[in-house]
XYZ file of C-alpha atoms in Angstrom:
555
model
C -15.212 -14.761 -2.983
C -16.310 -17.001 -5.824
C -13.825 -15.552 -8.286
C -10.882 -16.279 -6.017
C -12.144 -19.745 -5.130
C -12.430 -20.700 -8.806
C -8.782 -19.898 -9.197
C -7.587 -22.251 -6.522
C -6.267 -24.354 -9.381
C -3.587 -21.666 -9.611
C -2.574 -22.506 -6.060
C -0.340 -25.426 -5.181
C 0.473 -26.381 -8.748
C 0.667 -22.730 -9.799
C 2.974 -21.835 -6.956
C 5.320 -24.670 -7.823
C 5.348 -23.615 -11.466
C 5.866 -19.991 -10.525
C 8.738 -20.852 -8.254
C 10.397 -22.879 -10.974
C 9.788 -20.238 -13.616
C 10.817 -17.295 -11.475
C 13.472 -19.094 -9.500
C 17.027 -18.341 -8.683
C 19.200 -16.488 -11.115
C 22.007 -18.556 -12.553
C 25.389 -17.823 -11.015
C 27.864 -15.791 -13.013
C 31.512 -16.612 -13.410
C 34.154 -14.984 -11.257
C 35.507 -12.946 -14.156
C 33.377 -10.229 -15.669
C 35.640 -9.543 -18.616
C 34.459 -9.206 -22.168
C 31.672 -6.687 -21.465
C 30.294 -4.517 -24.240
C 32.818 -1.793 -23.485
C 35.736 -4.224 -23.824
C 38.664 -5.150 -21.607
C 39.167 -7.835 -18.980
C 39.055 -7.371 -15.226
C 38.438 -9.434 -12.115
C 35.495 -9.010 -9.822
C 36.462 -6.900 -6.782
C 37.951 -8.908 -3.942
C 35.539 -9.322 -1.052
C 37.016 -8.309 2.285
C 34.400 -8.586 5.045
C 34.218 -5.954 7.731
C 35.475 -7.000 11.173
C 32.974 -9.039 13.165
C 30.916 -7.365 15.861
C 31.665 -8.261 19.473
C 28.030 -9.097 20.235
C 26.387 -12.414 19.369
C 23.302 -12.614 17.127
C 19.909 -13.425 18.595
C 19.106 -15.540 15.522
C 20.927 -16.812 12.453
C 19.570 -18.556 9.376
C 20.741 -20.291 6.227
C 17.507 -19.472 4.369
C 18.183 -17.332 1.265
C 16.926 -13.836 1.912
C 17.016 -14.060 5.716
C 19.652 -12.088 7.621
C 21.001 -12.570 11.134
C 19.067 -10.777 13.862
C 20.731 -8.828 16.685
C 19.103 -7.483 19.840
C 22.320 -6.116 21.431
C 24.288 -2.997 20.486
C 28.120 -3.036 20.309
C 30.020 -1.459 23.176
C 33.331 -1.122 21.333
C 33.985 -0.005 17.753
C 36.685 -0.810 15.206
C 38.576 1.627 12.998
C 37.704 0.995 9.352
C 39.858 3.654 7.653
C 43.629 3.651 8.164
C 45.040 6.427 5.981
C 45.771 10.123 6.130
C 42.905 12.520 5.330
C 42.707 14.079 1.885
C 44.807 16.915 0.527
C 42.255 19.652 1.075
C 40.593 19.637 -2.350
C 36.853 19.805 -3.070
C 34.510 16.853 -3.546
C 30.957 17.530 -4.688
C 27.895 15.292 -4.535
C 24.319 15.102 -5.812
C 22.319 13.371 -3.124
C 18.788 12.506 -2.117
C 17.152 13.925 0.978
C 13.825 12.925 2.502
C 13.785 15.910 4.844
C 15.221 19.373 5.096
C 18.668 20.150 3.640
C 21.522 20.099 6.120
C 22.318 23.154 8.219
C 24.742 25.360 6.192
C 28.461 24.701 6.631
C 29.235 27.947 8.436
C 26.572 27.133 11.054
C 27.269 23.406 11.219
C 30.104 22.153 13.476
C 29.315 18.559 12.453
C 29.907 19.341 8.768
C 33.087 21.220 9.682
C 34.342 18.224 11.678
C 33.398 15.858 8.839
C 35.493 17.944 6.440
C 38.421 17.730 8.882
C 38.134 13.957 9.036
C 37.785 13.634 5.260
C 40.557 16.139 4.546
C 38.475 17.763 1.809
C 35.782 20.364 1.405
C 32.717 18.151 0.980
C 30.062 20.095 -0.949
C 26.788 18.215 -1.430
C 23.772 19.340 -3.437
C 20.628 18.270 -1.595
C 17.701 17.095 -3.744
C 14.276 16.410 -2.162
C 12.854 12.959 -2.876
C 9.658 14.158 -4.665
C 11.638 15.985 -7.368
C 14.756 13.819 -7.452
C 14.193 12.230 -10.878
C 13.321 15.601 -12.398
C 16.410 17.295 -10.958
C 18.527 14.292 -11.945
C 17.491 14.726 -15.582
C 18.241 18.454 -15.404
C 21.666 17.765 -13.915
C 22.510 15.311 -16.702
C 21.294 17.704 -19.389
C 23.495 20.482 -18.015
C 26.634 18.363 -18.488
C 27.856 19.527 -15.076
C 27.931 16.226 -13.183
C 29.053 16.350 -9.526
C 31.851 14.046 -8.372
C 29.524 11.639 -6.522
C 25.946 11.083 -7.681
C 23.248 9.139 -5.857
C 21.657 6.761 -8.394
C 18.633 4.484 -8.254
C 19.177 2.250 -11.285
C 15.680 0.782 -10.951
C 14.491 4.195 -12.150
C 14.500 4.504 -15.936
C 15.649 8.137 -15.799
C 18.546 7.403 -13.449
C 19.556 4.423 -15.554
C 19.734 6.689 -18.581
C 22.634 8.548 -16.967
C 24.657 5.343 -16.733
C 23.830 4.378 -20.309
C 24.733 7.863 -21.618
C 28.288 7.752 -20.250
C 27.910 10.419 -17.566
C 29.611 8.168 -15.026
C 33.019 6.525 -14.840
C 33.713 2.886 -15.687
C 35.353 1.693 -12.458
C 35.999 -1.890 -13.565
C 39.806 -1.695 -13.698
C 39.969 0.637 -10.701
C 38.235 -1.968 -8.538
C 39.551 -5.083 -10.304
C 40.627 -7.876 -7.965
C 42.761 -6.665 -5.060
C 42.814 -3.108 -6.391
C 39.702 -2.407 -4.367
C 41.485 -3.210 -1.107
C 42.789 0.382 -1.148
C 39.241 1.146 -0.017
C 38.381 -1.496 2.612
C 34.826 -0.252 3.164
C 34.069 -0.407 -0.541
C 35.536 -3.916 -0.542
C 33.125 -4.995 2.210
C 30.407 -6.151 -0.195
C 30.059 -9.619 -1.658
C 30.668 -10.519 -5.292
C 26.963 -11.187 -5.856
C 26.262 -7.513 -5.140
C 28.763 -6.342 -7.749
C 27.560 -8.965 -10.222
C 23.935 -7.948 -9.965
C 24.751 -4.266 -10.464
C 26.887 -4.652 -13.606
C 25.883 -2.731 -16.722
C 27.036 -4.266 -20.001
C 29.354 -6.412 -17.890
C 31.094 -3.381 -16.382
C 31.192 -1.603 -13.003
C 29.708 1.880 -13.205
C 28.280 2.162 -9.704
C 29.190 1.443 -6.115
C 26.149 -0.496 -4.880
C 24.817 -0.578 -1.339
C 24.378 -3.690 0.678
C 20.658 -4.151 1.232
C 18.256 -6.574 2.825
C 16.644 -8.975 0.379
C 13.442 -8.446 2.360
C 12.912 -4.827 3.359
C 9.195 -4.542 4.155
C 6.989 -6.539 6.492
C 3.243 -6.587 7.225
C 2.117 -5.661 10.724
C -1.341 -5.936 12.274
C -3.427 -4.236 14.934
C -4.040 -7.160 17.233
C -6.527 -5.174 19.317
C -8.696 -4.973 16.189
C -8.216 -8.376 14.571
C -8.745 -10.145 17.899
C -12.336 -8.886 17.782
C -13.023 -10.676 14.485
C -14.247 -14.214 13.888
C -10.972 -15.021 12.113
C -8.358 -13.701 14.513
C -4.664 -13.192 13.844
C -3.988 -16.037 11.391
C -6.332 -16.114 8.379
C -5.478 -19.163 6.321
C -6.345 -17.822 2.850
C -7.669 -14.801 0.931
C -11.282 -15.580 1.845
C -10.563 -15.507 5.569
C -8.362 -12.422 5.220
C -11.219 -10.642 3.438
C -13.604 -11.556 6.252
C -11.144 -10.400 8.905
C -10.603 -7.029 7.221
C -14.307 -6.481 6.598
C -15.157 -7.222 10.225
C -12.536 -4.680 11.356
C -14.125 -2.025 9.144
C -17.498 -2.948 10.642
C -16.166 -2.117 14.119
C -16.291 1.532 13.115
C -13.954 2.829 15.794
C -11.051 1.649 17.888
C -9.531 2.796 21.189
C -10.112 6.485 21.846
C -12.792 6.712 19.178
C -10.411 6.604 16.203
C -12.097 5.574 12.929
C -10.793 2.199 11.778
C -10.796 0.253 8.510
C -9.402 -3.020 7.301
C -6.965 -1.030 5.139
C -6.187 2.675 5.221
C -3.445 3.004 2.608
C -2.713 1.631 -0.851
C 0.211 2.449 -3.142
C 0.051 0.748 -6.524
C 3.805 0.521 -7.136
C 5.834 -0.661 -5.457
C 4.757 -0.336 -1.852
C 1.481 -1.609 -0.365
C 0.615 -3.473 -3.561
C 3.503 -5.842 -2.882
C 1.718 -7.183 0.199
C -1.177 -8.314 -1.979
C 1.088 -9.553 -4.756
C 2.552 -11.869 -2.138
C -0.949 -12.946 -1.086
C -1.951 -13.773 -4.681
C 1.477 -15.136 -5.617
C 1.703 -12.955 -8.720
C 5.507 -13.179 -8.916
C 7.964 -10.717 -10.423
C 7.001 -7.946 -12.827
C 8.570 -9.896 -15.714
C 8.449 -13.661 -15.377
C 8.866 -16.812 -17.431
C 5.647 -18.768 -17.953
C 5.146 -22.520 -18.357
C 5.864 -22.232 -22.104
C 9.205 -20.573 -21.472
C 8.018 -17.150 -22.620
C 8.686 -13.897 -20.777
C 5.397 -12.297 -19.735
C 4.363 -9.250 -17.746
C 2.709 -9.755 -14.372
C -0.499 -8.109 -15.602
C -0.984 -10.954 -18.109
C -1.298 -13.598 -15.391
C -4.480 -15.075 -13.948
C -3.196 -14.498 -10.428
C -2.890 -10.760 -11.083
C -6.482 -10.646 -12.340
C -7.610 -12.484 -9.194
C -5.753 -9.943 -7.059
C -7.453 -6.992 -8.775
C -10.880 -8.619 -8.420
C -10.281 -9.177 -4.699
C -9.048 -5.615 -4.123
C -11.918 -4.107 -6.138
C -14.414 -6.036 -4.035
C -12.608 -4.933 -0.881
C -12.977 -1.300 -1.985
C -16.644 -1.738 -2.895
C -17.470 -3.361 0.453
C -15.848 -0.654 2.582
C -12.652 -2.406 3.645
C -10.576 0.575 2.447
C -10.630 4.039 3.965
C -12.029 6.188 1.104
C -8.899 8.388 1.204
C -6.464 5.460 1.281
C -5.026 6.337 -2.136
C -4.449 9.992 -1.311
C -0.958 11.167 -2.328
C -0.907 13.332 0.803
C -0.015 11.221 3.828
C -1.666 13.617 6.272
C -5.048 12.913 4.663
C -4.982 9.398 6.121
C -5.868 9.704 9.795
C -7.728 6.439 10.390
C -6.354 3.227 11.855
C -6.153 -0.081 9.971
C -5.994 -3.796 10.659
C -2.913 -4.185 8.426
C 0.080 -2.000 7.684
C 3.032 -2.555 5.365
C 6.147 -1.066 6.896
C 9.884 -0.791 6.316
C 11.572 -3.389 8.484
C 13.998 -0.872 9.963
C 11.187 1.373 11.117
C 9.145 -1.425 12.655
C 12.022 -2.829 14.733
C 13.563 0.541 15.549
C 13.259 2.786 18.589
C 10.132 4.410 17.146
C 8.579 1.186 15.854
C 5.893 -1.012 17.379
C 6.482 0.173 20.937
C 6.077 3.812 19.939
C 2.994 3.066 17.834
C 1.361 1.577 20.913
C 2.426 4.527 23.054
C 0.995 6.980 20.530
C -2.419 5.261 20.526
C -3.312 3.937 23.987
C -5.289 0.715 23.724
C -3.818 -0.250 20.361
C -1.586 -3.318 20.218
C 0.610 -4.410 17.322
C 2.387 -7.506 16.081
C 3.997 -8.795 12.908
C 1.658 -10.506 10.450
C 2.363 -13.709 8.523
C 0.579 -13.286 5.185
C -0.933 -16.500 3.789
C -1.142 -17.498 0.169
C -4.564 -16.788 -1.294
C -5.346 -20.502 -1.721
C -4.161 -21.667 1.692
C -0.604 -22.559 0.706
C 2.401 -20.322 1.236
C 2.677 -16.831 -0.209
C 5.221 -16.019 -2.941
C 7.677 -13.256 -2.044
C 9.928 -11.673 -4.664
C 13.284 -10.779 -3.146
C 14.884 -7.423 -3.803
C 17.785 -7.189 -6.193
C 20.935 -7.975 -4.130
C 21.941 -4.320 -3.844
C 20.339 -1.024 -2.948
C 20.616 2.380 -4.463
C 24.108 3.259 -5.550
C 26.618 6.047 -5.978
C 28.358 6.769 -9.270
C 31.476 8.817 -9.949
C 31.506 11.537 -12.581
C 33.253 10.367 -15.755
C 34.883 13.783 -16.144
C 36.240 13.819 -12.591
C 37.634 10.291 -12.986
C 39.866 11.294 -15.885
C 42.461 12.457 -13.334
C 43.712 9.397 -11.429
C 44.720 11.352 -8.321
C 41.367 13.094 -8.282
C 39.554 9.772 -8.651
C 41.504 8.349 -5.710
C 40.536 11.298 -3.527
C 36.863 10.985 -4.492
C 36.865 7.264 -3.723
C 38.619 7.924 -0.409
C 35.699 10.152 0.553
C 33.155 7.589 -0.559
C 35.035 4.859 1.316
C 34.862 6.871 4.531
C 31.174 7.715 4.098
C 30.305 4.043 3.508
C 31.950 2.844 6.732
C 30.134 -0.245 8.076
C 28.049 -0.543 11.208
C 30.267 -1.183 14.225
C 33.055 1.148 13.046
C 34.227 4.390 14.647
C 33.671 6.189 11.352
C 30.072 5.036 10.934
C 29.342 5.938 14.550
C 30.465 9.516 13.941
C 28.795 9.772 10.530
C 25.445 8.646 11.892
C 25.527 10.293 15.307
C 28.060 13.115 15.399
C 29.829 13.943 18.659
C 28.555 12.678 22.006
C 27.302 15.477 24.210
C 26.936 17.766 21.199
C 24.835 15.911 18.642
C 23.736 12.865 20.613
C 23.433 11.299 24.013
C 23.807 7.627 24.949
C 20.837 5.854 26.536
C 20.794 3.152 29.190
C 21.288 0.493 26.516
C 24.448 2.180 25.222
C 22.642 3.298 22.064
C 23.308 6.803 20.707
C 20.211 9.018 20.517
C 20.577 11.943 18.137
C 19.264 15.189 19.581
C 16.213 16.363 17.597
C 17.796 19.742 16.921
C 20.900 18.028 15.461
C 19.082 15.937 12.849
C 19.366 18.521 10.056
C 23.014 19.129 10.877
C 23.815 15.448 10.317
C 21.889 15.298 7.028
C 25.010 16.334 5.114
C 26.535 12.844 5.087
C 24.053 10.695 3.131
C 25.298 9.573 -0.296
C 23.378 6.326 -0.582
C 26.081 3.711 -0.039
C 26.224 1.251 2.843
C 28.577 -1.679 3.344
C 29.614 -4.406 5.734
C 27.377 -6.332 8.092
C 23.814 -6.504 6.802
C 21.928 -7.922 9.784
C 18.554 -6.922 11.184
C 19.091 -4.977 14.416
C 16.179 -4.906 16.813
C 16.157 -1.942 19.171
C 15.649 -2.869 22.835
C 12.283 -1.069 22.673
C 11.195 -3.671 20.112
C 12.765 -6.653 21.919
C 9.362 -8.000 23.075
C 8.564 -8.624 19.398
C 11.883 -10.352 18.560
C 10.445 -13.872 18.405
C 7.460 -12.781 16.338
C 9.728 -10.824 13.998
C 11.973 -13.827 13.426
C 8.979 -16.100 12.781
C 7.427 -13.792 10.181
C 10.686 -12.864 8.444
C 11.811 -16.488 8.259
C 8.455 -17.371 6.667
C 8.920 -14.565 4.143
C 12.380 -15.874 3.287
C 11.216 -19.492 3.019
C 8.623 -18.475 0.432
C 10.906 -16.082 -1.440
C 12.232 -16.237 -4.994
C 14.736 -14.245 -7.037
C 13.725 -12.139 -10.038
C 14.557 -13.717 -13.381
C 15.935 -10.386 -14.638
C 18.263 -9.893 -11.700
C 21.257 -7.928 -12.933
C 19.711 -7.411 -16.386
C 17.445 -4.425 -15.717
C 19.658 -2.188 -17.871
C 19.433 -4.567 -20.836
C 16.269 -2.924 -22.174
C 16.861 0.456 -23.763
C 13.097 0.791 -24.151
C 12.696 0.469 -20.389
C 15.265 3.229 -19.990
C 13.367 5.583 -22.276
C 9.761 4.537 -21.600
C 9.808 2.868 -18.205
C 8.361 5.844 -16.320
C 5.550 6.223 -18.853
C 4.704 2.511 -18.687
C 4.719 2.536 -14.897
C 2.258 5.435 -14.818
C 0.010 3.681 -17.336
C -0.048 0.590 -15.137
C -0.585 2.532 -11.916
C -3.516 4.461 -13.363
C -5.257 1.316 -14.556
C -4.652 -0.668 -11.371
C -5.943 2.053 -9.051
C -8.826 2.680 -11.451
C -9.964 -0.941 -11.280
C -9.701 -1.067 -7.497
C -11.705 2.127 -7.003
C -14.296 1.265 -9.661
C -13.300 3.884 -12.230
C -12.108 1.130 -14.560
C -13.548 -2.322 -15.222
C -11.700 -5.572 -14.684
C -13.264 -6.621 -17.980
C -10.894 -4.164 -19.663
C -7.767 -5.876 -18.301
C -6.895 -7.528 -21.610
C -7.401 -4.233 -23.437
C -5.051 -2.577 -20.927
C -2.430 -5.308 -21.416
C -2.664 -4.910 -25.198
C -2.258 -1.145 -24.871
C 0.613 -1.518 -22.364
C 2.463 -3.830 -24.727
C 1.843 -1.582 -27.746
C 3.114 1.472 -25.848
C 6.522 -0.131 -25.340
C 5.926 -3.290 -23.324
C 6.521 -5.519 -26.347
C 9.898 -3.942 -27.011
C 10.843 -4.222 -23.340
C 9.858 -7.906 -23.330
C 11.801 -8.667 -26.505
C 14.922 -6.889 -25.256
C 14.792 -8.696 -21.928
C 14.160 -12.012 -23.683
C 17.308 -11.488 -25.734
C 19.249 -10.489 -22.633
C 18.192 -13.683 -20.848
C 19.230 -15.694 -23.901
C 22.598 -13.944 -24.094
C 23.167 -14.604 -20.395
C 22.373 -18.289 -20.846
C 19.348 -18.166 -18.571
């Protein structure tokens, strides 16, 4: 670990500099008028959803940390108080991770949803692997559905907003105007602010956790190492992972490795970016210049560490397979969505599925022995946009937003309970904890409702099955929040037209080089050549456009 040790000078002083350089985004004013498209408006009035009747297990004032609940509500509030729609049609273009919903004529849930909405809701289901491709085809056709699921961190999706396919909702939602739709109003001003494009509202953003993924560990494996559960730096973590790989097998004879999965962007890699405190993708250096993460010494140190880990057998050889079913080994560390880990099928189910295995949350150190650096998510999740053509008719726009308002009902409401679970005794049962359990054969029926917008309370909710890990979860998540920073480009991602047009190409270029270095196909000695090529392929233009955007925003 000589390379990493030499870079300990990047540690305490480097972390402080990184935190200052990458730190919190400057607050915006309450009025968002004067955007590039002209016209004044007020930011939408925030009207919080009614409070839940249950008390939180844990609350925190740390930026990025949410309240934690271990109890489920027993009563539910009504979030929509208006007559259903007039019987028209509302179409959508929406993402699905599984099978499309059961067809309307065979789907009593969909039929009941239409009754409650008062419209014929007609979604187009698009599988996640081809979503961006189908999105581009949809835009090119000029036939844009009424409601469109949009991930504006994707260059292709962002293009749709920039090209005028979607309605400017600034005046529609201005100030108290948004109170016509109480569920859409149940999101804070910071969420709207961060999602603005050219100072205007083109999307209805989701509430989202600032910290959405958490490392977990196989304690039955790491307890057999000389390091144990709490390595203090990258050197000790390396030793721990290598000793797990040396075990060969775990309970039941399963092959085990230190690591069995690696995604370059943005998933598993983030865990190691936190370890090496690499910061945000675009960050301001000590000279005040905007630089890409790949230009930093900490990023080089991370690649060197990961390449050595690959060479010394810490990784399962198929850990970068794009096919999840190829990866059948166990691992000392995982990087999981928070909701999955603390849900009914989280840690408790993982242990049940592999007798002898035990799991816990893992507090990642900083590579030099100080705290890690965690980059918080943008303050909103994926969004839904309204077709510009459909919005030309005010009555039609109102009906579309009524549908979206219903579908974004917050947790704890009668509407959200039905949307998520259907009808008791038909689509779900209620367990001993009072929690609805959707019947497996009803899952595809309920898939009709997802349009990518959530609102209201944004707490972490630990399922009773995961209650034994509540204290550990709080400890690890609070540590993540304490070492977290905001992105300097928060709310400005759309400011680079070059990112819009070349972002996907640049991402692939980066991914190919990073995975190549780790697996030995590329040399770390070529990092500067890669950076030069990355910048010449569009990175320089992206940097210059973002630099100007930061200047214009007074940051």
